[in-house]
Amino acid sequence: MSVSLIVNIAFLVTLLGAWCVILRYDVQMLQQNEFSTQAFYSDIRTSDETYTTQRVAFIAIFLASTTTYATQSWMVMLLLCIATFAIAAYQFSRRKNQPLEFSKRFGINYFATLPLPIFTAVVASMWCHSIEDAVSCAILIFLFFTTFSYAISLCANWCISLFVKKD
């Protein structure tokens, strides 16, 4: 295996961890708003959650990973991997307003939304010709889901609310 492939796989694993942490934060924010899509959306709009440094950094990482420098240089991908790990570690250590309660609705929201990028990456990698292309495609998919996690959480919560009553 080449160094580039190893770094890309490490970046993919880091993105998986970042997706889990950021999704947990978004679902916890939904829980604080009693799983009301409208309340969550207005809370995000009125606070600075849509344009936090973390989300802007993920947009920058997303754009940087699509450049030719990132696809041709494993050092650039390693720097992006370190930046992603730092953002995820900060988000994991961040204090929340209310403690997390593992309710039935939390579990349904979290574990229904969690496999979305994994499923999307597996389906997209079926059309790739090499393992390097498949890993690069999966990286972009995970970056997209992590960058726009609050919008994906809103959509998933709305879909789940059609079938599940509030706790």
mmCIF file of N, CA, C and O in Angstrom, residues 106-155:
data_model
loop_
_atom_site.group_PDB
_atom_site.id
_atom_site.type_symbol
_atom_site.label_atom_id
_atom_site.label_comp_id
_atom_site.label_asym_id
_atom_site.label_seq_id
_atom_site.Cartn_x
_atom_site.Cartn_y
_atom_site.Cartn_z
ATOM 1 N N PHE A 106 -34.038 9.736 21.018
ATOM 2 C CA PHE A 106 -32.634 10.046 20.742
ATOM 3 C C PHE A 106 -31.987 8.900 19.975
ATOM 4 O O PHE A 106 -31.302 9.113 18.984
ATOM 5 N N GLY A 107 -32.217 7.677 20.450
ATOM 6 C CA GLY A 107 -31.637 6.506 19.792
ATOM 7 C C GLY A 107 -32.116 6.343 18.366
ATOM 8 O O GLY A 107 -31.340 6.025 17.468
ATOM 9 N N ILE A 108 -33.410 6.558 18.148
ATOM 10 C CA ILE A 108 -33.948 6.434 16.794
ATOM 11 C C ILE A 108 -33.338 7.492 15.889
ATOM 12 O O ILE A 108 -32.910 7.191 14.770
ATOM 13 N N ASN A 109 -33.285 8.740 16.353
ATOM 14 C CA ASN A 109 -32.705 9.808 15.542
ATOM 15 C C ASN A 109 -31.235 9.564 15.241
ATOM 16 O O ASN A 109 -30.795 9.693 14.105
ATOM 17 N N TYR A 110 -30.484 9.211 16.265
ATOM 18 C CA TYR A 110 -29.035 9.053 16.107
ATOM 19 C C TYR A 110 -28.698 7.850 15.228
ATOM 20 O O TYR A 110 -27.930 7.963 14.281
ATOM 21 N N PHE A 111 -29.301 6.704 15.525
ATOM 22 C CA PHE A 111 -28.922 5.496 14.806
ATOM 23 C C PHE A 111 -29.620 5.342 13.456
ATOM 24 O O PHE A 111 -29.267 4.472 12.675
ATOM 25 N N ALA A 112 -30.608 6.199 13.180
ATOM 26 C CA ALA A 112 -31.182 6.222 11.827
ATOM 27 C C ALA A 112 -30.378 7.145 10.920
ATOM 28 O O ALA A 112 -30.289 6.908 9.718
ATOM 29 N N THR A 113 -29.779 8.174 11.489
ATOM 30 C CA THR A 113 -29.012 9.137 10.698
ATOM 31 C C THR A 113 -27.551 8.720 10.558
ATOM 32 O O THR A 113 -26.919 9.019 9.544
ATOM 33 N N LEU A 114 -27.009 8.031 11.534
ATOM 34 C CA LEU A 114 -25.596 7.651 11.546
ATOM 35 C C LEU A 114 -25.148 6.874 10.301
ATOM 36 O O LEU A 114 -24.113 7.188 9.724
ATOM 37 N N PRO A 115 -25.892 5.877 9.823
ATOM 38 C CA PRO A 115 -25.385 5.108 8.679
ATOM 39 C C PRO A 115 -25.580 5.760 7.308
ATOM 40 O O PRO A 115 -25.151 5.195 6.311
ATOM 41 N N LEU A 116 -26.184 6.936 7.234
ATOM 42 C CA LEU A 116 -26.429 7.567 5.933
ATOM 43 C C LEU A 116 -25.157 7.769 5.107
ATOM 44 O O LEU A 116 -25.118 7.377 3.944
ATOM 45 N N PRO A 117 -24.098 8.387 5.655
ATOM 46 C CA PRO A 117 -22.905 8.545 4.817
ATOM 47 C C PRO A 117 -22.203 7.229 4.527
ATOM 48 O O PRO A 117 -21.595 7.081 3.463
ATOM 49 N N ILE A 118 -22.303 6.271 5.438
ATOM 50 C CA ILE A 118 -21.683 4.967 5.195
ATOM 51 C C ILE A 118 -22.370 4.288 4.015
ATOM 52 O O ILE A 118 -21.710 3.793 3.091
ATOM 53 N N PHE A 119 -23.688 4.277 4.027
ATOM 54 C CA PHE A 119 -24.448 3.692 2.930
ATOM 55 C C PHE A 119 -24.160 4.424 1.620
ATOM 56 O O PHE A 119 -23.950 3.796 0.580
ATOM 57 N N THR A 120 -24.137 5.755 1.665
ATOM 58 C CA THR A 120 -23.867 6.544 0.466
ATOM 59 C C THR A 120 -22.468 6.268 -0.070
ATOM 60 O O THR A 120 -22.269 6.143 -1.280
ATOM 61 N N ALA A 121 -21.483 6.167 0.815
ATOM 62 C CA ALA A 121 -20.106 5.894 0.386
ATOM 63 C C ALA A 121 -19.970 4.496 -0.218
ATOM 64 O O ALA A 121 -19.257 4.314 -1.212
ATOM 65 N N VAL A 122 -20.654 3.521 0.352
ATOM 66 C CA VAL A 122 -20.583 2.156 -0.189
ATOM 67 C C VAL A 122 -21.207 2.103 -1.581
ATOM 68 O O VAL A 122 -20.640 1.516 -2.507
ATOM 69 N N VAL A 123 -22.358 2.744 -1.735
ATOM 70 C CA VAL A 123 -23.011 2.753 -3.047
ATOM 71 C C VAL A 123 -22.157 3.501 -4.067
ATOM 72 O O VAL A 123 -21.991 3.049 -5.208
ATOM 73 N N ALA A 124 -21.598 4.642 -3.678
ATOM 74 C CA ALA A 124 -20.769 5.418 -4.614
ATOM 75 C C ALA A 124 -19.482 4.687 -4.977
ATOM 76 O O ALA A 124 -19.007 4.789 -6.113
ATOM 77 N N SER A 125 -18.916 3.928 -4.036
ATOM 78 C CA SER A 125 -17.658 3.230 -4.329
ATOM 79 C C SER A 125 -17.844 2.053 -5.278
ATOM 80 O O SER A 125 -16.870 1.547 -5.821
ATOM 81 N N MET A 126 -19.069 1.628 -5.484
ATOM 82 C CA MET A 126 -19.309 0.542 -6.430
ATOM 83 C C MET A 126 -18.962 0.938 -7.864
ATOM 84 O O MET A 126 -18.672 0.086 -8.690
ATOM 85 N N TRP A 127 -19.003 2.232 -8.152
ATOM 86 C CA TRP A 127 -18.714 2.701 -9.501
ATOM 87 C C TRP A 127 -17.273 3.149 -9.670
ATOM 88 O O TRP A 127 -16.883 3.581 -10.746
ATOM 89 N N CYS A 128 -16.461 3.045 -8.631
ATOM 90 C CA CYS A 128 -15.059 3.443 -8.718
ATOM 91 C C CYS A 128 -14.226 2.289 -9.261
ATOM 92 O O CYS A 128 -14.514 1.124 -9.011
ATOM 93 N N HIS A 129 -13.182 2.649 -9.979
ATOM 94 C CA HIS A 129 -12.356 1.629 -10.631
ATOM 95 C C HIS A 129 -11.192 1.148 -9.772
ATOM 96 O O HIS A 129 -10.657 0.077 -9.995
ATOM 97 N N SER A 130 -10.805 1.953 -8.789
ATOM 98 C CA SER A 130 -9.693 1.551 -7.930
ATOM 99 C C SER A 130 -10.026 1.858 -6.479
ATOM 100 O O SER A 130 -10.951 2.614 -6.182
ATOM 101 N N ILE A 131 -9.246 1.287 -5.592
ATOM 102 C CA ILE A 131 -9.467 1.515 -4.161
ATOM 103 C C ILE A 131 -9.151 2.957 -3.789
ATOM 104 O O ILE A 131 -9.809 3.527 -2.921
ATOM 105 N N GLU A 132 -8.171 3.563 -4.448
ATOM 106 C CA GLU A 132 -7.834 4.965 -4.175
ATOM 107 C C GLU A 132 -8.998 5.880 -4.524
ATOM 108 O O GLU A 132 -9.323 6.813 -3.780
ATOM 109 N N ASP A 133 -9.639 5.617 -5.666
ATOM 110 C CA ASP A 133 -10.807 6.418 -6.065
ATOM 111 C C ASP A 133 -11.966 6.215 -5.100
ATOM 112 O O ASP A 133 -12.683 7.159 -4.771
ATOM 113 N N ALA A 134 -12.163 4.978 -4.651
ATOM 114 C CA ALA A 134 -13.256 4.685 -3.723
ATOM 115 C C ALA A 134 -13.041 5.400 -2.387
ATOM 116 O O ALA A 134 -13.982 5.960 -1.813
ATOM 117 N N VAL A 135 -11.817 5.409 -1.876
ATOM 118 C CA VAL A 135 -11.523 6.077 -0.615
ATOM 119 C C VAL A 135 -11.672 7.592 -0.774
ATOM 120 O O VAL A 135 -12.233 8.266 0.093
ATOM 121 N N SER A 136 -11.203 8.139 -1.893
ATOM 122 C CA SER A 136 -11.356 9.581 -2.144
ATOM 123 C C SER A 136 -12.816 9.974 -2.236
ATOM 124 O O SER A 136 -13.228 11.014 -1.711
ATOM 125 N N CYS A 137 -13.605 9.154 -2.880
ATOM 126 C CA CYS A 137 -15.045 9.408 -2.982
ATOM 127 C C CYS A 137 -15.708 9.348 -1.606
ATOM 128 O O CYS A 137 -16.532 10.197 -1.264
ATOM 129 N N ALA A 138 -15.331 8.366 -0.809
ATOM 130 C CA ALA A 138 -15.889 8.240 0.546
ATOM 131 C C ALA A 138 -15.494 9.426 1.414
ATOM 132 O O ALA A 138 -16.300 9.907 2.215
ATOM 133 N N ILE A 139 -14.278 9.921 1.256
ATOM 134 C CA ILE A 139 -13.842 11.100 2.006
ATOM 135 C C ILE A 139 -14.714 12.294 1.686
ATOM 136 O O ILE A 139 -15.183 13.009 2.573
ATOM 137 N N LEU A 140 -14.972 12.523 0.410
ATOM 138 C CA LEU A 140 -15.810 13.664 0.018
ATOM 139 C C LEU A 140 -17.239 13.505 0.525
ATOM 140 O O LEU A 140 -17.864 14.480 0.955
ATOM 141 N N ILE A 141 -17.760 12.292 0.514
ATOM 142 C CA ILE A 141 -19.113 12.058 1.015
ATOM 143 C C ILE A 141 -19.184 12.326 2.515
ATOM 144 O O ILE A 141 -20.094 13.002 2.993
ATOM 145 N N PHE A 142 -18.215 11.817 3.284
ATOM 146 C CA PHE A 142 -18.211 12.054 4.722
ATOM 147 C C PHE A 142 -18.003 13.524 5.050
ATOM 148 O O PHE A 142 -18.593 14.044 5.989
ATOM 149 N N LEU A 143 -17.165 14.208 4.279
ATOM 150 C CA LEU A 143 -16.985 15.644 4.497
ATOM 151 C C LEU A 143 -18.273 16.406 4.236
ATOM 152 O O LEU A 143 -18.624 17.323 4.968
ATOM 153 N N PHE A 144 -18.992 16.028 3.200
ATOM 154 C CA PHE A 144 -20.257 16.689 2.899
ATOM 155 C C PHE A 144 -21.249 16.485 4.042
ATOM 156 O O PHE A 144 -21.869 17.428 4.514
ATOM 157 N N PHE A 145 -21.402 15.253 4.498
ATOM 158 C CA PHE A 145 -22.343 14.961 5.582
ATOM 159 C C PHE A 145 -21.933 15.656 6.876
ATOM 160 O O PHE A 145 -22.786 16.137 7.614
ATOM 161 N N THR A 146 -20.641 15.716 7.168
ATOM 162 C CA THR A 146 -20.182 16.359 8.398
ATOM 163 C C THR A 146 -20.341 17.870 8.326
ATOM 164 O O THR A 146 -20.736 18.505 9.304
ATOM 165 N N THR A 147 -20.080 18.444 7.171
ATOM 166 C CA THR A 147 -20.189 19.886 7.005
ATOM 167 C C THR A 147 -21.631 20.357 7.163
ATOM 168 O O THR A 147 -21.904 21.363 7.803
ATOM 169 N N PHE A 148 -22.551 19.632 6.586
ATOM 170 C CA PHE A 148 -23.956 20.036 6.612
ATOM 171 C C PHE A 148 -24.785 19.148 7.532
ATOM 172 O O PHE A 148 -25.938 18.839 7.248
ATOM 173 N N SER A 149 -24.186 18.767 8.664
ATOM 174 C CA SER A 149 -24.845 17.825 9.572
ATOM 175 C C SER A 149 -26.122 18.382 10.178
ATOM 176 O O SER A 149 -27.080 17.652 10.402
ATOM 177 N N TYR A 150 -26.139 19.686 10.451
ATOM 178 C CA TYR A 150 -27.356 20.241 11.065
ATOM 179 C C TYR A 150 -28.532 20.181 10.092
ATOM 180 O O TYR A 150 -29.659 19.915 10.492
ATOM 181 N N ALA A 151 -28.296 20.402 8.804
ATOM 182 C CA ALA A 151 -29.376 20.318 7.816
ATOM 183 C C ALA A 151 -29.827 18.872 7.636
ATOM 184 O O ALA A 151 -31.028 18.595 7.515
ATOM 185 N N ILE A 152 -28.890 17.953 7.671
ATOM 186 C CA ILE A 152 -29.233 16.538 7.549
ATOM 187 C C ILE A 152 -29.989 16.084 8.793
ATOM 188 O O ILE A 152 -30.953 15.317 8.697
ATOM 189 N N SER A 153 -29.592 16.581 9.966
ATOM 190 C CA SER A 153 -30.316 16.251 11.197
ATOM 191 C C SER A 153 -31.743 16.790 11.155
ATOM 192 O O SER A 153 -32.675 16.132 11.622
ATOM 193 N N LEU A 154 -31.909 17.995 10.623
ATOM 194 C CA LEU A 154 -33.255 18.560 10.490
ATOM 195 C C LEU A 154 -34.133 17.705 9.581
ATOM 196 O O LEU A 154 -35.276 17.391 9.925
ATOM 197 N N CYS A 155 -33.603 17.325 8.429
ATOM 198 C CA CYS A 155 -34.377 16.500 7.490
ATOM 199 C C CYS A 155 -34.700 15.136 8.083
ATOM 200 O O CYS A 155 -35.831 14.651 7.964
#
